[in-house]
Every structure is written in C-alpha cells, then in structure tokens.
Short mmCIF file of C-alpha atoms in Angstrom, two decimals:
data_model
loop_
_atom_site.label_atom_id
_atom_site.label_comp_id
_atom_site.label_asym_id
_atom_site.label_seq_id
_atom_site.Cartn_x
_atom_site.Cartn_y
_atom_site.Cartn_z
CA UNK R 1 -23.30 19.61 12.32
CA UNK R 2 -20.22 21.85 12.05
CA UNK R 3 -16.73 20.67 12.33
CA UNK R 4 -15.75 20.75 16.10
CA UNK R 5 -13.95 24.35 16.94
CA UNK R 6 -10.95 25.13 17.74
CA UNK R 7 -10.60 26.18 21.82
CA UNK R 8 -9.90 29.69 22.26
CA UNK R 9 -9.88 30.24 25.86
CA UNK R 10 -5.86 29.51 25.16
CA UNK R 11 -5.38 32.39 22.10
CA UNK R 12 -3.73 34.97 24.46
CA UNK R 13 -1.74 32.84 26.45
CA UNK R 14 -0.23 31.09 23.27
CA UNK R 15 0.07 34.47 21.32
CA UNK R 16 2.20 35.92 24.17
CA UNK R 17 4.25 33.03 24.84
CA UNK R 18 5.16 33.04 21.69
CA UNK R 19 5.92 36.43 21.37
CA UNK R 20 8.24 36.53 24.70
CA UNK R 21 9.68 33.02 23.64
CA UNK R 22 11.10 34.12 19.77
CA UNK R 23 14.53 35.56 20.76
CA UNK R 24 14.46 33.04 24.00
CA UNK R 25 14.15 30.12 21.27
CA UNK R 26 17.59 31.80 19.05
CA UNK R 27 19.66 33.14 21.12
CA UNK R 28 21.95 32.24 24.17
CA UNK R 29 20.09 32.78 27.73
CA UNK R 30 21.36 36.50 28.44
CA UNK R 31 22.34 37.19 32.20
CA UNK R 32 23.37 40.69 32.06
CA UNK R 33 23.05 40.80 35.87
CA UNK R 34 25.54 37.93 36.49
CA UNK R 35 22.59 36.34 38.40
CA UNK R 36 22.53 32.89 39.04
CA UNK R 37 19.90 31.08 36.67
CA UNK R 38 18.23 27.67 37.26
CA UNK R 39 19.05 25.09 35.02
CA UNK R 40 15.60 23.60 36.02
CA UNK R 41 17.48 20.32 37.40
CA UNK R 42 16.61 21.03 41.25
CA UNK R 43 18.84 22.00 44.08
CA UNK R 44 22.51 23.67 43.22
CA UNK R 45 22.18 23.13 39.57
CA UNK R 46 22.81 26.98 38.82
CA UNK R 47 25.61 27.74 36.30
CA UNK R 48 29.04 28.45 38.35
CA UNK R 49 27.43 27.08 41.68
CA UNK R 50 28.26 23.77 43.61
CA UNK R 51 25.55 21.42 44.59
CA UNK R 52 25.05 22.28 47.67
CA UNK R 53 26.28 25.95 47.88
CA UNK R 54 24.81 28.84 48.62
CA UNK R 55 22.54 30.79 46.95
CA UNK R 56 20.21 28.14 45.71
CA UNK R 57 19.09 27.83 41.89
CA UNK R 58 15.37 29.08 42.66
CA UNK R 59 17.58 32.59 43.71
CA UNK R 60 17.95 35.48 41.65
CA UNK R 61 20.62 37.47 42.45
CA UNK R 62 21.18 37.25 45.85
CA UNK R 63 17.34 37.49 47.05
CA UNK R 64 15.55 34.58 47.94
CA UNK R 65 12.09 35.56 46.80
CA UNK R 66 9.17 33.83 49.06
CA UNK R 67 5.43 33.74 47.92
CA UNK R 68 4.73 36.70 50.85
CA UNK R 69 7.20 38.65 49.67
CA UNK R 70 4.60 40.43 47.81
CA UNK R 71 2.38 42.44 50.42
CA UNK R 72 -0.30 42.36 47.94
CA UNK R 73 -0.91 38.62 48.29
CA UNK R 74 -0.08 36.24 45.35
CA UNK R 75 3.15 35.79 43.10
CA UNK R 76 3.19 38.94 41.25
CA UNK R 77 6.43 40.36 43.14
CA UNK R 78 5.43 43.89 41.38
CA UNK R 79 3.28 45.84 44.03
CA UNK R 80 0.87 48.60 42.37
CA UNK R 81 1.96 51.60 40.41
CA UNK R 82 5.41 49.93 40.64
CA UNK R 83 7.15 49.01 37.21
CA UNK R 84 6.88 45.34 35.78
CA UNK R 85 9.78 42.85 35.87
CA UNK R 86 11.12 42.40 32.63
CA UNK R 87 12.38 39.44 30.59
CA UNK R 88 16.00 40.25 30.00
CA UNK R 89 15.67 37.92 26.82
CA UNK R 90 12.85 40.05 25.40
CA UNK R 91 13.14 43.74 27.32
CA UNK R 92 9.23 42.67 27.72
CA UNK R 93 7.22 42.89 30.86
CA UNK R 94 6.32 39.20 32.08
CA UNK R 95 2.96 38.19 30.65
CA UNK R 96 1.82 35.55 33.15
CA UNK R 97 1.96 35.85 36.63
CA UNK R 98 1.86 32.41 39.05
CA UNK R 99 -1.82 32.01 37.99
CA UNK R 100 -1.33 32.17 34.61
CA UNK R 101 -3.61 35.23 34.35
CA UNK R 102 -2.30 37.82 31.53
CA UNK R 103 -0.97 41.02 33.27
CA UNK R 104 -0.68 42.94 29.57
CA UNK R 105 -3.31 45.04 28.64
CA UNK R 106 -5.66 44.20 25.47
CA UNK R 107 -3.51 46.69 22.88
CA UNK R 108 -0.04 45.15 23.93
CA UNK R 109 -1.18 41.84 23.45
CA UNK R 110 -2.95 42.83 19.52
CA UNK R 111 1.20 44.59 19.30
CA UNK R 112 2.58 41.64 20.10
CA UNK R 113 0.16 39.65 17.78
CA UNK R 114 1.35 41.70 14.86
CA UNK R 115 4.79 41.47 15.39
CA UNK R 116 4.68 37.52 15.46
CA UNK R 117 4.89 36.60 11.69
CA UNK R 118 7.78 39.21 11.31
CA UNK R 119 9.61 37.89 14.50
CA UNK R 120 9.69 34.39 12.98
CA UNK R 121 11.09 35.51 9.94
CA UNK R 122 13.85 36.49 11.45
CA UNK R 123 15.07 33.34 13.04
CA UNK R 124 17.44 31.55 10.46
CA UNK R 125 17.49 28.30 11.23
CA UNK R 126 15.47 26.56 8.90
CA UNK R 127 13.90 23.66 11.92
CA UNK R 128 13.11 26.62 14.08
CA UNK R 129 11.68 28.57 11.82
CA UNK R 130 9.61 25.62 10.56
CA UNK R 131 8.11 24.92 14.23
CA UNK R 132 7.90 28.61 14.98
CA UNK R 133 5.61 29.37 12.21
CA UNK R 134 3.38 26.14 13.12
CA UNK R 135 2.98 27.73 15.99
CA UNK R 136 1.91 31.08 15.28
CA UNK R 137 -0.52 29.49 12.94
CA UNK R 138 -2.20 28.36 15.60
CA UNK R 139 -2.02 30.93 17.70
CA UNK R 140 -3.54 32.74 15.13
CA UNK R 141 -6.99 30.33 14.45
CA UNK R 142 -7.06 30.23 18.60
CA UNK R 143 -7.26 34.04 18.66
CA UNK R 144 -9.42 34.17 15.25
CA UNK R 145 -13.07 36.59 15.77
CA UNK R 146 -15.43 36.15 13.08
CA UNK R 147 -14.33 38.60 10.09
CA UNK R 148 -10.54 39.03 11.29
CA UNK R 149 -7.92 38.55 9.55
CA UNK R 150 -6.56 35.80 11.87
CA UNK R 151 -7.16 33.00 9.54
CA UNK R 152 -5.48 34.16 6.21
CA UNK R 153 -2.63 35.18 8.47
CA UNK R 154 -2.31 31.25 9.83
CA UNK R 155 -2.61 30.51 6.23
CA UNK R 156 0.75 32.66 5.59
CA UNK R 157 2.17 31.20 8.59
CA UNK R 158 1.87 27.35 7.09
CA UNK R 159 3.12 28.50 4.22
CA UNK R 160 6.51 30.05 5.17
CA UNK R 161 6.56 27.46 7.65
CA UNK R 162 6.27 24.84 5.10
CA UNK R 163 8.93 26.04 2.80
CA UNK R 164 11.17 26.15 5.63
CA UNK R 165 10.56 22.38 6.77
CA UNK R 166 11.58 21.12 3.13
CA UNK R 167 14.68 23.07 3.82
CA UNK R 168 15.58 20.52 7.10
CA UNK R 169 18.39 18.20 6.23
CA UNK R 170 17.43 16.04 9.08
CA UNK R 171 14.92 13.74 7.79
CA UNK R 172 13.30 12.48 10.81
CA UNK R 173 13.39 16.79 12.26
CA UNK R 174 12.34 17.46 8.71
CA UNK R 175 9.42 15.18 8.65
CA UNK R 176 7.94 16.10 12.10
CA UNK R 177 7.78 19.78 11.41
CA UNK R 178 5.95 18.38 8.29
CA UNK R 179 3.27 16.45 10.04
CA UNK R 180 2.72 19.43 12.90
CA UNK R 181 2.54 21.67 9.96
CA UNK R 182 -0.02 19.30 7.89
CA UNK R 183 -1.86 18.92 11.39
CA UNK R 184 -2.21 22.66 12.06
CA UNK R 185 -3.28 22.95 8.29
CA UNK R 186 -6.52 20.98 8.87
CA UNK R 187 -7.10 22.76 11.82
CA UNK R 188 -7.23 26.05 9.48
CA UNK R 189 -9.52 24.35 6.82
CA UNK R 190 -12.30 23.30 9.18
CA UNK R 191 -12.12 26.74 10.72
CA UNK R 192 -12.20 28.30 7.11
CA UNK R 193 -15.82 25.80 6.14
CA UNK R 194 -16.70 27.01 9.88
CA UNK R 195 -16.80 31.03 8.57
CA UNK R 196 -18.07 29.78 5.38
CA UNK R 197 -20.88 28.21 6.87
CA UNK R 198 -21.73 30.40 10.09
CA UNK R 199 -25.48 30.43 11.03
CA UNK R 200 -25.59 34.41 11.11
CA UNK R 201 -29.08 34.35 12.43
CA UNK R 202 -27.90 32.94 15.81
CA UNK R 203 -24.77 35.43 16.04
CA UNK R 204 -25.16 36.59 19.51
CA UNK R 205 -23.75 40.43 19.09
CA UNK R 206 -26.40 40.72 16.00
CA UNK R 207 -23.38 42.27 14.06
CA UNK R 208 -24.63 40.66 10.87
CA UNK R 209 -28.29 40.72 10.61
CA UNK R 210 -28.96 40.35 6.82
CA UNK R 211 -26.51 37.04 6.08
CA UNK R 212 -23.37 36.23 3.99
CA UNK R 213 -23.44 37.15 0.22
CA UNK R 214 -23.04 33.14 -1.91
CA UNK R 215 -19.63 34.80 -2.79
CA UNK R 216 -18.05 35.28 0.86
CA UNK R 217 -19.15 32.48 2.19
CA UNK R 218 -17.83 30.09 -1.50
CA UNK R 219 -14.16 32.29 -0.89
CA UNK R 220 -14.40 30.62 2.81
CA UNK R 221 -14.90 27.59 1.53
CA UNK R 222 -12.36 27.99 -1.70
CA UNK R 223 -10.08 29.00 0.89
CA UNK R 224 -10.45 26.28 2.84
CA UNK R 225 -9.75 23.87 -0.26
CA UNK R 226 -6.63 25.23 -1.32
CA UNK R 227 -5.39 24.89 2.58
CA UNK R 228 -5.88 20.92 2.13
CA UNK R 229 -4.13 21.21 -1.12
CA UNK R 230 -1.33 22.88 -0.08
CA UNK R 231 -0.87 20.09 2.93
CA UNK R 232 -1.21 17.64 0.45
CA UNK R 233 1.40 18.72 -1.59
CA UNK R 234 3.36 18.98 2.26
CA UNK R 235 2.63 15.67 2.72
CA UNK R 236 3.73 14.47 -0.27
CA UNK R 237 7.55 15.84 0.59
CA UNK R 238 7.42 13.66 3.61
CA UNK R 239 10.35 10.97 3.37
CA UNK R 240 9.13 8.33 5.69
CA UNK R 241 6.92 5.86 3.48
CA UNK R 242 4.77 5.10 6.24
CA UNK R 243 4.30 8.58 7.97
CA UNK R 244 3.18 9.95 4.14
CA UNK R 245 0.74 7.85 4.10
CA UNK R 246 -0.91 7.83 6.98
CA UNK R 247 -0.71 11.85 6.64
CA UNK R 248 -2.32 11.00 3.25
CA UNK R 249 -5.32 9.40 4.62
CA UNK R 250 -5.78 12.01 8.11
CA UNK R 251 -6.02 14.78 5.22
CA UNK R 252 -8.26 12.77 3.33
CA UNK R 253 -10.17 12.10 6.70
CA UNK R 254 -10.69 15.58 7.29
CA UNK R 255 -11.50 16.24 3.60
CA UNK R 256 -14.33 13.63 3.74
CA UNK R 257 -15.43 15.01 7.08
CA UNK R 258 -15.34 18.93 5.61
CA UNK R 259 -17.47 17.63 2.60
CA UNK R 260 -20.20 15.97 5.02
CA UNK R 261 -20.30 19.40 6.97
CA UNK R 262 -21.35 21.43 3.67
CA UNK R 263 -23.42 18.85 2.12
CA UNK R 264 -25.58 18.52 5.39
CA UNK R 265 -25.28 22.48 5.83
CA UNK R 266 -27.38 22.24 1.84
CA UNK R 267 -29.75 19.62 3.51
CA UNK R 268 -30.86 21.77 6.49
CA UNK R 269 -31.77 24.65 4.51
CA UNK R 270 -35.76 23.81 4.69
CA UNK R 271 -36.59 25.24 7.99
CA UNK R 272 -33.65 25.36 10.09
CA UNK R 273 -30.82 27.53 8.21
CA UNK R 274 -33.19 30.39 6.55
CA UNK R 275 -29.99 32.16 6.35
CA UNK R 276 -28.62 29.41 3.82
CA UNK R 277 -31.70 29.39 1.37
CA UNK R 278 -31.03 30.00 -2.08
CA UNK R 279 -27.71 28.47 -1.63
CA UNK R 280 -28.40 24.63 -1.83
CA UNK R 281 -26.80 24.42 -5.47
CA UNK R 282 -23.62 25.96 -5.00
CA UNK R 283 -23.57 23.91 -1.39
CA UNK R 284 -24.00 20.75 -2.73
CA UNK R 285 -20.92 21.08 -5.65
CA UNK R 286 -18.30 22.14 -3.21
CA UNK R 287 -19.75 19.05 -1.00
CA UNK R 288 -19.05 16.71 -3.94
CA UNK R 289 -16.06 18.75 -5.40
CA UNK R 290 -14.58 18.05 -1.44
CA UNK R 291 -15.54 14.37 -2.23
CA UNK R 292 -13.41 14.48 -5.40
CA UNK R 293 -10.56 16.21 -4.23
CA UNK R 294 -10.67 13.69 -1.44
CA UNK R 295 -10.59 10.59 -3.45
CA UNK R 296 -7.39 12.11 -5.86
CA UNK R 297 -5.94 12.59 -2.35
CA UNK R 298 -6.42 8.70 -1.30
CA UNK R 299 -4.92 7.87 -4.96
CA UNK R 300 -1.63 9.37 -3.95
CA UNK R 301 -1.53 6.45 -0.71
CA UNK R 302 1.23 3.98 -1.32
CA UNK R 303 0.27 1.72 1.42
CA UNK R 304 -2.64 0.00 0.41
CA UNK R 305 -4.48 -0.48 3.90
CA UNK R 306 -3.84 3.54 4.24
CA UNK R 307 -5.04 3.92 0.82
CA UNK R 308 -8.53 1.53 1.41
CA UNK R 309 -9.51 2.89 5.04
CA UNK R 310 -9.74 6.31 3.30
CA UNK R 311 -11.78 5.85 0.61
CA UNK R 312 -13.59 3.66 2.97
CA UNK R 313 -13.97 7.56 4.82
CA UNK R 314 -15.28 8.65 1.73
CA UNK R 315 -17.92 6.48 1.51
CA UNK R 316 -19.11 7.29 5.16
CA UNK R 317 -19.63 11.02 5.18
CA UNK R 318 -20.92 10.16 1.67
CA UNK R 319 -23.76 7.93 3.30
CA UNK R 320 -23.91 10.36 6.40
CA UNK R 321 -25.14 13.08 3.64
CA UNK R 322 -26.72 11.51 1.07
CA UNK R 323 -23.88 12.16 -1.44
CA UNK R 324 -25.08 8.39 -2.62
CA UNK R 325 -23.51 8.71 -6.28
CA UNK R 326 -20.29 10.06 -5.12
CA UNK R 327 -19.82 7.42 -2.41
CA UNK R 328 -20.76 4.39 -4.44
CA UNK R 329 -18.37 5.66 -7.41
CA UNK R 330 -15.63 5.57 -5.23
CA UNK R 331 -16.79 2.59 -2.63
CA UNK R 332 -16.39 0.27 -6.51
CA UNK R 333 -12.42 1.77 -6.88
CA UNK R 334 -11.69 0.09 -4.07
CA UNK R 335 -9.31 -3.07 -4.60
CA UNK R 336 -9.43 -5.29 -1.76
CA UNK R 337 -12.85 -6.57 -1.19
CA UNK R 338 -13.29 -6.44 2.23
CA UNK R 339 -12.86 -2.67 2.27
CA UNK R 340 -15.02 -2.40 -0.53
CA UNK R 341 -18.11 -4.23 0.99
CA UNK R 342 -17.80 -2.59 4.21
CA UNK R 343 -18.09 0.87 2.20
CA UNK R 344 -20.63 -0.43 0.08
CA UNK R 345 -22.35 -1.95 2.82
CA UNK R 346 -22.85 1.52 4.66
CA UNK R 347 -24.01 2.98 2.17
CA UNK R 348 -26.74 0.71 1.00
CA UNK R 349 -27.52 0.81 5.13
CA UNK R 350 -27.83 4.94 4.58
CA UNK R 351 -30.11 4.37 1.40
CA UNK R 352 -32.32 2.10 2.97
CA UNK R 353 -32.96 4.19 5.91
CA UNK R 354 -33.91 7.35 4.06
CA UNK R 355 -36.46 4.73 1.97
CA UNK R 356 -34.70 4.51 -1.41
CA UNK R 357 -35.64 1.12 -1.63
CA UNK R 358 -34.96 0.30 -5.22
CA UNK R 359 -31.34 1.58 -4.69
CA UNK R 360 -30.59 0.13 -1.61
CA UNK R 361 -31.39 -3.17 -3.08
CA UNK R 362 -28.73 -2.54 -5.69
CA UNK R 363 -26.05 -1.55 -3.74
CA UNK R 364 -26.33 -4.59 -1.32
CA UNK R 365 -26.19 -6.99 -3.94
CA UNK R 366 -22.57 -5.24 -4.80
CA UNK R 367 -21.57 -5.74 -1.49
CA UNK R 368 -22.74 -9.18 -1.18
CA UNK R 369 -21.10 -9.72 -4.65
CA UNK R 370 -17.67 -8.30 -2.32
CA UNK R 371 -17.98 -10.25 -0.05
CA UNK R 372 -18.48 -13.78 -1.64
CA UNK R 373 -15.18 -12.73 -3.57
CA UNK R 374 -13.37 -12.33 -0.18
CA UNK R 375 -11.19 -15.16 -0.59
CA UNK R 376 -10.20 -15.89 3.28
CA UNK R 377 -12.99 -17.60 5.17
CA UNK R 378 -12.45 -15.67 8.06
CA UNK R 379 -12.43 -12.45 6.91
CA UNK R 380 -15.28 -13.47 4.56
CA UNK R 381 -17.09 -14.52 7.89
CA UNK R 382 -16.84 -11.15 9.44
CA UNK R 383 -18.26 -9.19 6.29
CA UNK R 384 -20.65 -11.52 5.61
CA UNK R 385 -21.63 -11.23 9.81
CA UNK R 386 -21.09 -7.33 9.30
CA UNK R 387 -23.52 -7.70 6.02
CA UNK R 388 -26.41 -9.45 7.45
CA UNK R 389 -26.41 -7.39 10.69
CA UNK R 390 -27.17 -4.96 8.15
CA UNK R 391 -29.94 -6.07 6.54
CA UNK R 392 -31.52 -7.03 9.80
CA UNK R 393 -31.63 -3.49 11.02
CA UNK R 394 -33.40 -2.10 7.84
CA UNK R 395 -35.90 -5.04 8.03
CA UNK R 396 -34.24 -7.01 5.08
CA UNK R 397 -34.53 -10.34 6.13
CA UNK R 398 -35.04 -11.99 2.84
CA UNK R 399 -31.94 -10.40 1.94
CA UNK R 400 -29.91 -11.45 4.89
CA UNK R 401 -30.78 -14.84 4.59
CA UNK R 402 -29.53 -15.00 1.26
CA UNK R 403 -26.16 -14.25 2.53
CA UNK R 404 -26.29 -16.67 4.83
CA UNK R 405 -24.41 -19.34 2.49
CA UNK R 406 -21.37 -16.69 2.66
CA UNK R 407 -20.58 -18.49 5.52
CA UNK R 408 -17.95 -21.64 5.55
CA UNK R 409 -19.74 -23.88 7.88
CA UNK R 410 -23.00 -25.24 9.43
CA UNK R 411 -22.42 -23.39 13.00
CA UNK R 412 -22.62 -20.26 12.01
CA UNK R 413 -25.00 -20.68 9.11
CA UNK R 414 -27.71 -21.76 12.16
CA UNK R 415 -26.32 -19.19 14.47
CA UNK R 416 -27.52 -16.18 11.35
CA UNK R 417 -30.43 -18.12 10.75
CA UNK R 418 -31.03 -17.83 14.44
CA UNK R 419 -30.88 -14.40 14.41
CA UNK R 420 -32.53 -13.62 11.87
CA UNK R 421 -35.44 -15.31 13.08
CA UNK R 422 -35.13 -14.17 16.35
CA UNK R 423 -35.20 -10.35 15.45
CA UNK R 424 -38.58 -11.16 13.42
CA UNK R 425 -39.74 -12.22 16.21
CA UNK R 426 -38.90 -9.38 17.95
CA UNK R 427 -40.39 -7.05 15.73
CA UNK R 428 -43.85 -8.43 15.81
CA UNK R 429 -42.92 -9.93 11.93
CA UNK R 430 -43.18 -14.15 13.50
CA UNK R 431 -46.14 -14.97 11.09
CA UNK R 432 -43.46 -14.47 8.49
CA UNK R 433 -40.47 -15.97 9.94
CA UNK R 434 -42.86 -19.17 10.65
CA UNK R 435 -43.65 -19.12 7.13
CA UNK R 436 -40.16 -18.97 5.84
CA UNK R 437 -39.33 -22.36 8.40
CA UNK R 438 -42.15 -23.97 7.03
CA UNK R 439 -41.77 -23.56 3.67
CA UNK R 440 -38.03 -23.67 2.98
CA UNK R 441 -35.82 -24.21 6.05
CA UNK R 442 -34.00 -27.71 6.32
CA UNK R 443 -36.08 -30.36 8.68
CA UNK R 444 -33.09 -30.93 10.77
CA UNK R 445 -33.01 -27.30 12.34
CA UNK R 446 -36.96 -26.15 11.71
CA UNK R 447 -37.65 -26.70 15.64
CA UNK R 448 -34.68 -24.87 16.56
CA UNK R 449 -35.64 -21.62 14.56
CA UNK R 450 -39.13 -21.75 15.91
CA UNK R 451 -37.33 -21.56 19.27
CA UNK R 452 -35.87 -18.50 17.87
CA UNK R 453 -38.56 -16.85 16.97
CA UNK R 454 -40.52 -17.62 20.41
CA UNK R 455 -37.52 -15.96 21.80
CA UNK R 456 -37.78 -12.89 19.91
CA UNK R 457 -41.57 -12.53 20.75
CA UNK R 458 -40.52 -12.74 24.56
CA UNK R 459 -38.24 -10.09 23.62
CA UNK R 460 -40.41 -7.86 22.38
CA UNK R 461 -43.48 -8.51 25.40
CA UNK R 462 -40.91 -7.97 28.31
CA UNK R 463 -39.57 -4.35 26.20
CA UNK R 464 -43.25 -3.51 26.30
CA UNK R 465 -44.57 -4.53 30.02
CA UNK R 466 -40.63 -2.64 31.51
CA UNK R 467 -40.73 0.19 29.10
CA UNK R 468 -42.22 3.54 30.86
CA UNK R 469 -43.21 5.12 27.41
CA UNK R 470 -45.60 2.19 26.52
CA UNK R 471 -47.50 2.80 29.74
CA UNK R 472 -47.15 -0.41 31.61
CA UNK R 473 -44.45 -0.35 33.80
CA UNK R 474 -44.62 -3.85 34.59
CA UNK R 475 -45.90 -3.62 38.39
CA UNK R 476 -49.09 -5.95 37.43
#
C-alpha cells in the first residue's frame, strides 16, 4: 500500500496563481487607470468613493460589466481573436476565467512554472518569502510527472523557504511558516518513497518497460530521508514548546508510516511486484533504517505524551510489516507503562496472527508485565480490558484469563471471565471452556459462566442459520 498521493487536478491552477500573485503579494495594488477598485467590502467601498455613490465598487472604470456583456456567452469579457485583459499588477493575461478553467496555453503555463523559484527570491521580506516558497513547493509536487524535475525543485523551495522562516522575528509568524513548511516537507517525502517505489509494470503510457535500476529507485528513497531530516532540524527551531513537539511526533508519524510503505513494498515481491524482485534486501534496510531515524526523531519530544504516542507509531507500522525486532526494541524504551503495553500489545497481536507462536507468547507476557506495573487502577483496567480483548481474538484464552487478576475488583473480573467464556463458546471451543469451569473456576460464579458459554453457542448457531455463505438462510 503506497502512501496516499498528492491531488493534482489543482497543479495548474496553483502554479499560475502563484505566478500572477508574486508582485500582487509585494507591492502596492497599482491603478494606473485611476479606476475605481473594490476593496471587496460590498457596496461603495471603492477607494475615493462614498457609500452610496456612483459608480459602484464591482465597476471598472466607468463600465458596468454584466455577465451578457460578452456575446460569446460566459464571463470571459475577451471575444475571439481579440487580445486578453491583463493584470496591471503582473502585465500577464488573466489565467482563470469565471469557471476557473485556465485560458493560457500549455508552454506559458511550463514559463511561468520556471520563473516561480526566481520570482520568490526576489521578494525581501523574510515572512513572505517564507510562505511564498511553501507554496511553490507545493505547487511543484501537485504538478510533479513521473521523472520531472518537479520534486527536487520543491525540495529547493523548502529549503530557501526554511532559511527564510528562521529569519522571522515574530515568533508566533515565525513558527507558522515553520509548521506549513514542515507540513509541505512530508508531503515531498511520501511523494519521493512514491517514485522510489512505482510499480513500472502497471505504468499506463508503457514509457518504462524494463523497471528502475536498485540505484534510482534507493536515491528516491535517500532523497526522501534527508527531506524528513531537514524538517526535523525545522522543527527543532520552532519556539513554541508545545507546537515542537507535536511537529516532532507528525514527522515521526509520517516517518513510521514511510517505513511501513517500503517494508511491505519488500514483502509483496513474491508474485505481485515482479518489477521489485531482487530488491528485498536493500528494501528491507531503508524500512528499518526509516524505523531508526524515526525513533531518534521521537527522542528529541520534550512532552512526554508527544514523545510516547510516537514511538507508540513506531510500533504499529512495525507490527503492520513485520518489522517485529525493530518495533519491540523500541515498544521496551518506552517510559510510561500504559504506552508501552499498548505498543507491545499490538505487536504480540501482529505476531500471533502471522503464527509466530513462540514469539507472540513472549511479547504478551511483556505487556502483561506493563500493565500490572500500571499503577492507577483505572488506567490499569483499560489495558488490562485492551489486553485480554487481545488474546481473545488470536484464540488465547488461557492467556487472557491469566490477566484477568489485573483487574481491581470482582465485577469486572466476572464480566472478562464472561467473555471469555462466551467467545469459546462462540467459536465452537465450549468442551474447553466447560472444562476450565469445572476444574478451576470459583463455585460461586461456575453456573454463571456456563450461562456464558450457552450464550456463545447461540451465537455461533444463529451466525450460521442467517449467514448466506453457509447456505442456510434461515427460512426453515
């Protein structure tokens, strides 16, 4: 599963706004006609005109211009073979008519996309230029074709742009062209891993028929990896406490998300990506390296509940692609408990599921051990509820109802005892559940259980006589 792509259908609408909006954005509003310009505050709110007076502020000039002015139909006041309004601000012909469809042709909007990084350079201010070059970033991955050099020239863009936002004074300016620049960073990075990565046997144009070389598609993802480190270093110049790290742990997010990408990109090599065979080795170390880098990332967090909910992400694209070693290494750095069962607990879920039986079993008894060191009851309730839900799924009951003492008190001891019978029941497993009351459960509650487990066989005979795949739709 690639990352999800950036929307294009926007790339030429963003890349000529911005290029008709750069000397708009520095410079006074030029009115070299003495028209009378809106202020975009309704009625009589042109400059020099008296609410109320005559012409209105939807006038310019002296013509009040009226959707059939044009005898062509539409908004486009510019009949054929006549020559395009201009932008005074720009000397440019208006790109969008009242549509929004593009009226430039294909080679004046590719002139205007290679004029945009220059144009931005030029504005001096260093908050403009910050949120200028953010922008043509993205314009840049929204317009990017597979092999252009869109993507290295977003990269340049977050880079100028970045040393321009540590040169706000502002803090709280400073810090939000910061995050939008961090934001649009990630952006690049999963579109770099979605080049590296590109199934070229399902390219529709056939313009690559014989794959990516190893090397172009490891510079994709290298290129990729120094975007996130660049970012992190952005976020790190971020002066609100809290903002850094919650920056902090979106970049580590994405970083744990970018690693499961390439790691399950390795897995489906048998069958599925032909293309990709050959390749698993190299695949699965810039999985794990992206694991790594992730985890230094979440050591940078000051705030521990930022810090904890990302290694937390960690551990579940580490489960999600059977990075098992990774993920457990870092599920055991984390300090507070409860974080560190729930990771712990998703992974042992992940192992169980792909039949590693032998180390499932050892990561659940660390989370258990996590949990029964929670030292609040009822946060210690919902792990150890979160734990044996678990183990029920994966067909551990043994397991779960060794957890059951977890809990602080007899009600919802029973109620997990309940359930655990119950969903033996339910899977066609009550011999054993009757067993286990037999042999071991308290007197006191051995009728109630059975209960439980009757209810769990009803379960499972009204699934069967209403489900259409078993072949008895329950008419009899």
């Amino acid at each position: 599963m690639l990352l999800p792509r950036a929307c294009r259908s926007l790339s030429t609408c963003l890349a000529l706004g911005l290029g008709l909006s750069f000397s708009a954005r520095v410079e006074a509003q030029v009115n070299p006609s003495n028209a009378n310009l809106s202020t975009g505050s309704g009625a009589g709110t042109s400059p020099g005109v008296n609410p109320g007076s005559s012409p209105s502020s939807t006038a310019i000039g002296n013509q009040n211009l009226r959707p059939d002015d044009n005898p062509n139909g539409g908004n486009n006041f510019a009949p054929p073979g006549a020559q395009p309004i201009v932008d005074p601000t720009t000397g440019l012909p208006y790109a969008i008519d009242s549509r929004s469809v593009a009226t430039l042709s294909q080679e004046e909007l590719d002139a205007i996309d290679a004029t945009l990084l220059d144009k931005a350079r030029t504005i001096t201010q260093p908050a403009a230029r910050a949120q200028v070059f953010e922008r043509v970033a993205r314009a840049k991955i929204y317009a990017h074709r597979l092999g252009d050099s869109h993507l290295s020239e977003a990269q340049t863009a977050i880079r100028e742009g970045g040393q321009a936002a540590v040169q706000v004074t502002d803090p709280i300016t400073r810090d939000l062209r910061l995050m939008r620049l961090i934001q649009a960073g990630m952006t690049l990075s999963d579109e770099f891993i979605r080049e590296g990565l590109i199934n070229t046997t399902e390219l529709p144009d056939g313009s690559i028929k014989d794959g990516w070389s190893a090397r172009r598609r490891l510079d994709q993802m290298v290129h990729a990896e120094q975007e996130r480190e660049y970012i992190t270093w952005l976020a790190g110049q971020v002066g609100s406490s809290n903002l850094r790290s919650e920056l902090f742990f979106q970049i580590v997010d994405n970083e744990s998300r970018a690693s499961e990408t390439i790691a399950l990109a390795g897995i489906a090599t048998e069958g599925r990506r032909s293309d990709l065979q050959g390749l698993e080795s190299m695949i699965a170390r810039m999985a794990d390296r992206t694991l790594v880098l992730a985890a230094n990332t979440s050591a940078k967090i000051a705030k521990p509940i930022w810090r904890d909910r990302s290694m937390v992400s960690i551990a579940i694209a580490a489960a999600a692609s059977d990075q098992f070693d990774r993920g457990i290494q870092v599920s055991r750095g984390i300090p507070q408990p409860e974080y560190r069962s729930d990771a712990l607990t998703r992974i042992a879920e992940a192992q169980a599921r792909r039949n590693l039986g032998p180390e499932a079993t050892r990561t659940y008894t660390e989370a258990a051990h996590a949990v029964a060191s929670i030292p609040l009851e009822d946060p210690r309730s919902i792990l150890t509820g979160v734990l044996i839900d678990s183990l029920i799924s994966v067909g551990r009951f043994d397991d779960a109802r060794a957890c059951v003492p977890f809990f602080p008190d007899d009600v919802r001891k029973l109620n997990a005892l309940g359930t655990i019978a119950e969903s033996q029941g339910e899977r066609r497993l009550a011999s054993s559940a009757l067993a286990w009351i037999e042999r071991d459960a308290p007197p006191a509650i051995r009728d109630e259980l059975k209960v439980r487990v009757g209810d769990g066989v009803l379960k499972a005979f009204e699934n069967t006589r209403t489900n259409p795949s078993s072949g008895d739709t329950g008419t009899r």
